[in-house]
Every structure is written in structure tokens, then in C-alpha cells.
Tab-separated table of C-alpha atoms in Angstrom:
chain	number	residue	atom	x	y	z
H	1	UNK	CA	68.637	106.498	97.561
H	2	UNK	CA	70.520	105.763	94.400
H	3	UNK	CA	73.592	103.317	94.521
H	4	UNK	CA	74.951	105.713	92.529
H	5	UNK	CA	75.827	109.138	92.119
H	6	UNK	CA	76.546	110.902	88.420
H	7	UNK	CA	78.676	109.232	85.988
H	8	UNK	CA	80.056	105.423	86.853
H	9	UNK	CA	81.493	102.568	85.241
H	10	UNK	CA	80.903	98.631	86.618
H	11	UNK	CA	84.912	99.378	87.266
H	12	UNK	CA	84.463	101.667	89.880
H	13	UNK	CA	82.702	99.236	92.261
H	14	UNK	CA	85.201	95.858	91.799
H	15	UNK	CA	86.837	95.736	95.030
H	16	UNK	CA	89.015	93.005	95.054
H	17	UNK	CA	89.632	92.784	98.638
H	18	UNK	CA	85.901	91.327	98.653
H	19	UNK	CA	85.619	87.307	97.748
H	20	UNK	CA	83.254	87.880	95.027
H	21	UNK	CA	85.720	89.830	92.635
H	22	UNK	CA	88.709	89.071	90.746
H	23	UNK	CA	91.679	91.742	89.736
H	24	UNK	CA	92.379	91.937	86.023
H	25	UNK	CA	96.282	90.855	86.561
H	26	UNK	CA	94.241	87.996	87.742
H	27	UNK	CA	92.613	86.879	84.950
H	28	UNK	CA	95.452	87.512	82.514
H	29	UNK	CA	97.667	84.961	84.643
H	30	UNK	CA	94.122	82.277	84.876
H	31	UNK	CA	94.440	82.656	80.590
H	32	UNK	CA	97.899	82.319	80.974
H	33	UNK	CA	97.482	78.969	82.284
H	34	UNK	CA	94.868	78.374	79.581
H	35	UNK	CA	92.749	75.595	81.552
H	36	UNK	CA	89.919	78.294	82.806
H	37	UNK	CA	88.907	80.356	79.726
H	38	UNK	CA	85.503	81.536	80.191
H	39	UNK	CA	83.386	83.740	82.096
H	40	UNK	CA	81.942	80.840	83.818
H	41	UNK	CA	85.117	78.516	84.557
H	42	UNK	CA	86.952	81.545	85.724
H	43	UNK	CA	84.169	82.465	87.963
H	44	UNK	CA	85.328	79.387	89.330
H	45	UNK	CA	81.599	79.200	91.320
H	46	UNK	CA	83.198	81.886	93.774
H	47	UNK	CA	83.512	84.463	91.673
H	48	UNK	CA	80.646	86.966	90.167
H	49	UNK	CA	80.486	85.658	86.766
H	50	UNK	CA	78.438	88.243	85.436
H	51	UNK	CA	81.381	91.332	86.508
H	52	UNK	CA	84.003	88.579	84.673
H	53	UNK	CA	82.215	88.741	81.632
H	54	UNK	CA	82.913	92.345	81.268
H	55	UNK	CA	86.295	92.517	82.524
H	56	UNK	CA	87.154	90.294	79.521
H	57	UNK	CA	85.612	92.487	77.288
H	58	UNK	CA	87.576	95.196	78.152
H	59	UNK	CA	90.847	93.369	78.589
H	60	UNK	CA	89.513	92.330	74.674
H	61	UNK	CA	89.538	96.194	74.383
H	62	UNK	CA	93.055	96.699	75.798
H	63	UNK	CA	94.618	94.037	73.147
H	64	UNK	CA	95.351	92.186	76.462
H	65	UNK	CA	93.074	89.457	75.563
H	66	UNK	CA	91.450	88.206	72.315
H	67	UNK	CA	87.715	86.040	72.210
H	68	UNK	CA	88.681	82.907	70.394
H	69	UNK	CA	84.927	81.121	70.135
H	70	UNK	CA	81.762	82.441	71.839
H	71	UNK	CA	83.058	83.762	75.538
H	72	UNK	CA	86.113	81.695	75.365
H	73	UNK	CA	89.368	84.281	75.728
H	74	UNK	CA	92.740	83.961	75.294
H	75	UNK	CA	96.183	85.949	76.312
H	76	UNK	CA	97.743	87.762	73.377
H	77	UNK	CA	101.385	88.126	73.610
H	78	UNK	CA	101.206	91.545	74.704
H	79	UNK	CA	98.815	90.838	76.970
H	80	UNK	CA	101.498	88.494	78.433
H	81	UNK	CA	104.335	91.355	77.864
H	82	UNK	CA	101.695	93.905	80.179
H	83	UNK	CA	102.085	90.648	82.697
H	84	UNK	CA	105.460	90.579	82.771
H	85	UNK	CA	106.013	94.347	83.068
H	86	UNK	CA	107.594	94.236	79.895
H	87	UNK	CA	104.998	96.855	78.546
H	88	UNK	CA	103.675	98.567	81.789
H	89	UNK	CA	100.173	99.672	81.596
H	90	UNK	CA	98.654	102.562	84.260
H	91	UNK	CA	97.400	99.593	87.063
H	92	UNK	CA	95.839	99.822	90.263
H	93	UNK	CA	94.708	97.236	92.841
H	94	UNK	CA	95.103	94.823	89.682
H	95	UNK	CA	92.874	96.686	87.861
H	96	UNK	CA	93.759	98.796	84.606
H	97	UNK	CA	92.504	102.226	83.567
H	98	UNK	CA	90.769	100.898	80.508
H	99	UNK	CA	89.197	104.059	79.354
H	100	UNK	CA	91.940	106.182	79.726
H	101	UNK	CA	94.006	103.786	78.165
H	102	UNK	CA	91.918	103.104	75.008
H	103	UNK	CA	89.214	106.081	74.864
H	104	UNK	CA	88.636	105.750	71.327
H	105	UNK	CA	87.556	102.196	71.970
H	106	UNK	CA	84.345	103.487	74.062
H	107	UNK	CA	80.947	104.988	72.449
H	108	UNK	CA	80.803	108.859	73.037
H	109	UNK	CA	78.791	109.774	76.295
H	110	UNK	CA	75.381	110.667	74.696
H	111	UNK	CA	75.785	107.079	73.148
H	112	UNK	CA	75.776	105.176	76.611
H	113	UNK	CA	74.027	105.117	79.798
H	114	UNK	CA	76.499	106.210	83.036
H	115	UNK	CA	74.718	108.035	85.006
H	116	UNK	CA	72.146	105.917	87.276
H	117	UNK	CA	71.894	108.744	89.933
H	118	UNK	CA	68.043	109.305	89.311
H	119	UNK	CA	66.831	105.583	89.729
H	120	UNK	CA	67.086	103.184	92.561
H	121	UNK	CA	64.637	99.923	93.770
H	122	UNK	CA	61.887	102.058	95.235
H	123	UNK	CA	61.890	103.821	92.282
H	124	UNK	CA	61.469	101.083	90.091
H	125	UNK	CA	59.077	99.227	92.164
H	126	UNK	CA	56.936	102.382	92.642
H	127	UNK	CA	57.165	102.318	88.421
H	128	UNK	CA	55.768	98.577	88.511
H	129	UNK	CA	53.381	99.186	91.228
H	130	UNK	CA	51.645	102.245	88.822
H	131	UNK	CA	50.946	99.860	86.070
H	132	UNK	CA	48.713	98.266	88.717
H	133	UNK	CA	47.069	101.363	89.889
H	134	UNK	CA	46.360	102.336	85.885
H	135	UNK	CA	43.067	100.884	85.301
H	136	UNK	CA	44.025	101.120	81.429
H	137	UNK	CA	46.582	98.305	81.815
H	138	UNK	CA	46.173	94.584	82.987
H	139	UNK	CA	48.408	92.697	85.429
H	140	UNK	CA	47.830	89.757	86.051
H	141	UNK	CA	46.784	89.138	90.251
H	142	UNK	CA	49.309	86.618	92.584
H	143	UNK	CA	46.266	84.152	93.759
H	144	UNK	CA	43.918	86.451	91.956
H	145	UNK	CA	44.424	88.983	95.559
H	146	UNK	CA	45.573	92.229	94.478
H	147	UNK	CA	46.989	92.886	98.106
H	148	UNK	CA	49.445	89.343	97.523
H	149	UNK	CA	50.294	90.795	94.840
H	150	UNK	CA	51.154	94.520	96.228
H	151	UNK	CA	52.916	92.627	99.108
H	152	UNK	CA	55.407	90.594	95.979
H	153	UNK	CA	56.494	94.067	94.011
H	154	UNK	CA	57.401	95.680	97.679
H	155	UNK	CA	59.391	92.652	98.803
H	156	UNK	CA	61.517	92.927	95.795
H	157	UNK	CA	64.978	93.043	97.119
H	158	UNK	CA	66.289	96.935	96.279
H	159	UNK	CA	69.917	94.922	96.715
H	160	UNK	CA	69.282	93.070	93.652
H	161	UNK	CA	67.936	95.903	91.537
H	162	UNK	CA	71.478	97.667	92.729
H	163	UNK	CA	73.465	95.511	91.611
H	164	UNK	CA	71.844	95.883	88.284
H	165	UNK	CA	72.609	99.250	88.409
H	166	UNK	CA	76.363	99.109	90.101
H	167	UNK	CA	77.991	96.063	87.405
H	168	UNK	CA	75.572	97.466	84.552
H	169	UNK	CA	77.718	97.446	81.185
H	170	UNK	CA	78.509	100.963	81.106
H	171	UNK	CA	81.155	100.558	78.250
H	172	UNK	CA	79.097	99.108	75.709
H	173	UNK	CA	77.187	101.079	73.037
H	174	UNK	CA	73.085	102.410	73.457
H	175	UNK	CA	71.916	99.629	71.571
H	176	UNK	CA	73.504	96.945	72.974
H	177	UNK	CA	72.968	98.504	76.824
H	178	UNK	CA	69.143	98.720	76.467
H	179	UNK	CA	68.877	95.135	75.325
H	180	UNK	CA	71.234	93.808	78.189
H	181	UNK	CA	68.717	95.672	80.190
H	182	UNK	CA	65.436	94.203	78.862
H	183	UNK	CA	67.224	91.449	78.949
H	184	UNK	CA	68.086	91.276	82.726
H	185	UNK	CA	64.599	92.944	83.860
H	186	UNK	CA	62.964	90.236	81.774
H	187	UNK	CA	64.931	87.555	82.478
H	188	UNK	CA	65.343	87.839	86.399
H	189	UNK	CA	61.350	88.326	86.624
H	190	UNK	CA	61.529	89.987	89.469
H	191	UNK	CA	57.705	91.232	89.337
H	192	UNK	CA	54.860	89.184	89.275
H	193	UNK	CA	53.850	90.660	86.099
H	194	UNK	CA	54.333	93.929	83.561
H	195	UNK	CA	58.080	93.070	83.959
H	196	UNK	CA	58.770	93.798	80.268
H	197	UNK	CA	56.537	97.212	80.391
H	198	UNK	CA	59.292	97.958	83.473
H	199	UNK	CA	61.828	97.468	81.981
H	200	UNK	CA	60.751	99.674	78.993
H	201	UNK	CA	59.301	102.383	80.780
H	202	UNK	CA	61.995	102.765	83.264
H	203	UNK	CA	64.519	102.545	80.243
H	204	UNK	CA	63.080	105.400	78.666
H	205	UNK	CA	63.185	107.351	81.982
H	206	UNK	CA	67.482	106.638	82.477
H	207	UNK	CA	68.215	107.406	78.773
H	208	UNK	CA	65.806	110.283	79.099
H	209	UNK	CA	68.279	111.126	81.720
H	210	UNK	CA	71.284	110.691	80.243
H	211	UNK	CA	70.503	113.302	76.818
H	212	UNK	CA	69.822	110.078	74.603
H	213	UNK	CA	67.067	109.880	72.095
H	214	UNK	CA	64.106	108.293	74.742
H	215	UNK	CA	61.336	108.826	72.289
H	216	UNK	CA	63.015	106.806	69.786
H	217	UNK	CA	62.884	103.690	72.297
H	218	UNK	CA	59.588	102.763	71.919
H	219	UNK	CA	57.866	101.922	68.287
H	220	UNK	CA	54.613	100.162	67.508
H	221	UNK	CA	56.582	97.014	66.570
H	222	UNK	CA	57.649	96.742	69.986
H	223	UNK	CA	54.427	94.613	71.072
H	224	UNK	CA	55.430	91.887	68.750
H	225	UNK	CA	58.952	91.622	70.276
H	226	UNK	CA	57.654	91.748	73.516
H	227	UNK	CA	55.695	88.358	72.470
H	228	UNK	CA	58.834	86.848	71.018
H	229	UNK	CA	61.085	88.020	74.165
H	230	UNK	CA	58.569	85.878	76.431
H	231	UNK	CA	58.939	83.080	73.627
H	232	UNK	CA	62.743	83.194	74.117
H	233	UNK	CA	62.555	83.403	77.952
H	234	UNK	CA	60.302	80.874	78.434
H	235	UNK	CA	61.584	78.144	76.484
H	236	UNK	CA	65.200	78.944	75.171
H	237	UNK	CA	67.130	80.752	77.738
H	238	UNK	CA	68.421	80.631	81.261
H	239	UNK	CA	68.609	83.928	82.885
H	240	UNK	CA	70.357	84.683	86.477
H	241	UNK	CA	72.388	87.192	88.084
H	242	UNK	CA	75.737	84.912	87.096
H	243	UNK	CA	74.517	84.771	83.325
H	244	UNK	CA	74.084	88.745	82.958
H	245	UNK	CA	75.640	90.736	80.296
H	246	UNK	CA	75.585	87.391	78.025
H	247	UNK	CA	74.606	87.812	74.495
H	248	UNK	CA	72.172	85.113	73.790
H	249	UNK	CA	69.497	84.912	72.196
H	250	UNK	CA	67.219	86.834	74.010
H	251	UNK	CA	69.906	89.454	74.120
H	252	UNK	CA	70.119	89.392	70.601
H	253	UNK	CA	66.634	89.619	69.768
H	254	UNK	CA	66.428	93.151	71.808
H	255	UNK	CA	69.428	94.271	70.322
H	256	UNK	CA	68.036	94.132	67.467
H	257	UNK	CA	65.113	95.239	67.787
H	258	UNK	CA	67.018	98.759	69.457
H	259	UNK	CA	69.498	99.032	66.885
H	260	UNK	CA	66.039	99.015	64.609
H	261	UNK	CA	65.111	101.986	66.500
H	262	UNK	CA	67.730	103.917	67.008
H	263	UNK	CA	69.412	103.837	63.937
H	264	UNK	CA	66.344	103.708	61.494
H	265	UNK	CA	67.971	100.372	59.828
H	266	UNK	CA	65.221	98.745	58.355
H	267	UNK	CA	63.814	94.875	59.080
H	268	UNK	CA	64.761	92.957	56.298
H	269	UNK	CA	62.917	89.532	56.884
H	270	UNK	CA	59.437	89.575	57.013
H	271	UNK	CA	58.227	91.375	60.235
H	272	UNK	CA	54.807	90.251	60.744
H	273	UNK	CA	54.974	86.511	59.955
H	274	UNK	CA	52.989	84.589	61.740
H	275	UNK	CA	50.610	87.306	63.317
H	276	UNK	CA	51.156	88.792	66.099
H	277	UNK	CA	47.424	87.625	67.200
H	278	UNK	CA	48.182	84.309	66.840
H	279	UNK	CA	52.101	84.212	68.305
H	280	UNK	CA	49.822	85.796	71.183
H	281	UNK	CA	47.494	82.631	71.374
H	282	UNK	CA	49.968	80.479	71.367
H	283	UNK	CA	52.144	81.705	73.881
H	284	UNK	CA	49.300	80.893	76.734
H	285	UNK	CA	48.517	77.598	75.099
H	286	UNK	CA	52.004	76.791	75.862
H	287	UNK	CA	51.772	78.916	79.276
H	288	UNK	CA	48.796	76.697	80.326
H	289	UNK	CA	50.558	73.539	79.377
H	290	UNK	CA	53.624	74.043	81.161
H	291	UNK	CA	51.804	75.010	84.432
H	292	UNK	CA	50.050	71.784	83.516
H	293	UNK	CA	52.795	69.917	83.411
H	294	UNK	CA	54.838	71.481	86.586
H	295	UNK	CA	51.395	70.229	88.440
């Protein structure tokens, strides 16, 4: 069963009568004080740093806020006017009603994902688990025992893949959502292999479902970023649940690589430099030597 149903924003699913979320009013008075100023410090290791992360942004989007280095935020004076009731804002439970407040600062609906209603965890396992059964495609074996490794993609927590779907950035743009979520499918690894083709093929399938421009997702070039997305993961960045919705640099090379595709801008540097063949090689040289080395 989806954890959804129809349209939804990460919004609608901050309770903050749970521990693991913070109220907006909340965050304004932690910049107020100006000693916790990022996701991360105001996350406070209690908090869910990854549903933070957006709340800023959209505070950013309310004027409430303003980004003063690279997820560092602080109060603007009418963000501290809202706080004082000086300028009241529509509020509840400490949170605002950001779009209703600011819709011209959101993307127009058939330029986001919101609706999650037709994908859940079975249904992305059962997507992972058909590359396997496709004798076209390889995936790689856990212990070289297909059964071990049929045993890994069905104990994949459908919780986790939820929450994916529940604090997904449903305010941001197309481009920018389909990289966070290569990004996160990527980056969490939660099969033993093919994790990149899942997250691909099961993007297609949600923006197929939302009236965007699926066929437009995938383009030959795609197997070279692929190659430099497992560069990036494997030896530049640091992907969990807390860091999701963070624009590094795997982020940024997706983003890219979708705002390639779905706005036809063209690739300025020079695309195919070094080979893809030989990128390829290399990446399981270096595969082989860190196993090596974690011996």
C-alpha cells in the first residue's frame, strides 16, 4: 500500500508532537539565537536533519529566512517581525502555509512530482527484483547465490523506502527532484546491485504518473553519468537518511545531467573525455582495491 494517497507535500507529514520533528516558529527562534544555523546543528542529533533542510528552504521562500553560505541560514528582519506577531502569517501547529502563502514561488504541477500514490516498497523491490529475472541484464550475485541475493532485495525495509516517499522534496522543480532522487536511491544502496537502473526506471514510472515528460528522462548519455555517479559515491560523498535533500556533488552531477534532458540545454565541456570504456575500467580497478584494502 502506498504511504501516500494523491497529491502531498513533505509538510503534510511533520507532526511536531513526534521527537523527530521541529515546528517552523521553532527554527526561526534557534536562528534567532544565531549559535545553531544549519541543517545539521539544528538537527541538534535529535532531530531529522534531512525534513530541516527543507523547512529552511521554504522559510528561504517565505522571506522568513535568507542562506548566508552553503546551508548556513539566517533570520531576516521580517522573519523576526512574523516571530513577534508583528506581521502575522496563516500558522498552524508552528507550521506555516508556505504554498498558499507564496504560490508563485513553487514550479507549476506538471513541473514537480506530488503524487506518490502509485509506488510503495514492494513495488520498488518487485522493480529491482525484475532486473534479476531479465536475462538481458547483469546483477551482480550476494556470495555469487542468487537465492542470498533474492533474500537481500525482499528484506529491504518498505519503512525506509516510505520515508523517501513521505519527506521527498515536493516543492522543488523536475530537475532538481529527479536528481535528489537518484541521488538518495544511489546513495542509500539499498539493493545489492542495479540500484542506479532503480532508481531510473522507477523514476520514469512516478513522472510517467504525474503528466511529466518520462521519455525525456532517459538519453544515451545517461550510461556515462551513471559511471561518474558511482565515481562520486564511492569516493567523494557521504550519503544517509540525515544528509538527504543536500546538494552535493553527486546531487549536482544528476541535476545536471536532468536539466540536460529536460530542457534540451546543451553540454558545453567536452562530454566524452576520457572514454567512457576506460572511466569503466577504472572504476573496478579502484573497486577491487578498496575491497582489498577493507580486507
Amino acid at each position: 500500500m502506498s504511504p501516500t494517497a494523491g497529491d502531498h507535500s513533505y509538510r503534510d507529514f511533520i507532526d511536531v508532537q513526534q521527537p523527530m520533528y521541529r515546528s517552523d516558529t521553532e527554527l526561526l527562534d534557534e536562528l534567532t539565537e544565531g549559535d545553531r544555523n544549519t541543517p545539521y546543528e539544528l538537527a541538534n542529533g535529535r532531530y531529522r536533519e534531512n525534513v530541516i533542510r527543507l523547512q529552511l528552504k521554504d522559510l528561504r521562500r517565505l522571506g522568513l529566512a535568507r542562506r548566508a553560505g552553503h546551508e548556513f541560514y539566517e533570520i531576516t528582519e521580517y522573519g523576526e517581525d512574523v516571530l513577534r506577531d508583528a506581521e502575522p502569517l496563516p500558522l498552524s501547529n508552528g507550521l506555516f502555509d508556505v504554498e498558499a502563502i507564496v504560490p508563485e514561488k513553487y514550479p507549476s504541477d506538471e513541473w514537480r512530482i506530488q503524487d506518490f500514490s502509485e509506488i510503495d516498497g514492494p513495488t520498488i523491490k518487485r522493480i529491482n527484483y525484475d532486473i534479476i529475472e531479465d536475462s538481458t541484464e547483469v546483477y551482480g550475485w550476494v556470495r555469487d547465490s542468487p537465492e542470498r541475493t533474492r533474500t537481500r532485495i525482499r528484506g529491504v525495509a518498505d519503512t525506509d523506502i516510505h520515508r523517501l516517499i513521505r519527506e521527498f522534496p515536493t516543492h522543488d522543480p523536475l530537475p532538481a527532484q529527479c536528481a535528489h532522487w537518484v541521488r538518495a536511491f544511489t546513495g542509500l544502496h539499498f539493493f545489492p546491485d542495479a540500484n542506479h537502473r532503480t532508481a531510473t526506471n522507477t523514476l520514469e514510472y512516478i513522472v510517467e504518473q504525474n503528466g511529466g515528460p518520462a521519455t525525456d528522462l532517459i538519453r544515451p548519455e545517461i550510461r556515462r553519468v551513471v559511471l561518474l555517479s558511482k565515481y562520486t559515491r564511492t569516493l567523494k560523498t557521504d550519503n544517509r537518511f540525515n544528509t538527504l535533500w543536500e546538494r552535493d556533488e553527486h546531487f549536482y552531477l544528476w541535476y545536471r545531467y536532468f536539466t540536460r534532458a529536460l530542457t534540451d540545454q546543451l553540454e558545453r565541456r567536452r562530454p566524452d573525455d576520457p572514454p567512457t570504456e576506460l572511466l569503466d575500467s577504472c572504476l573496478q580497478d579502484i573497486r577491487g582495491r578498496l575491497a582489498e584494502f577493507g580486507e
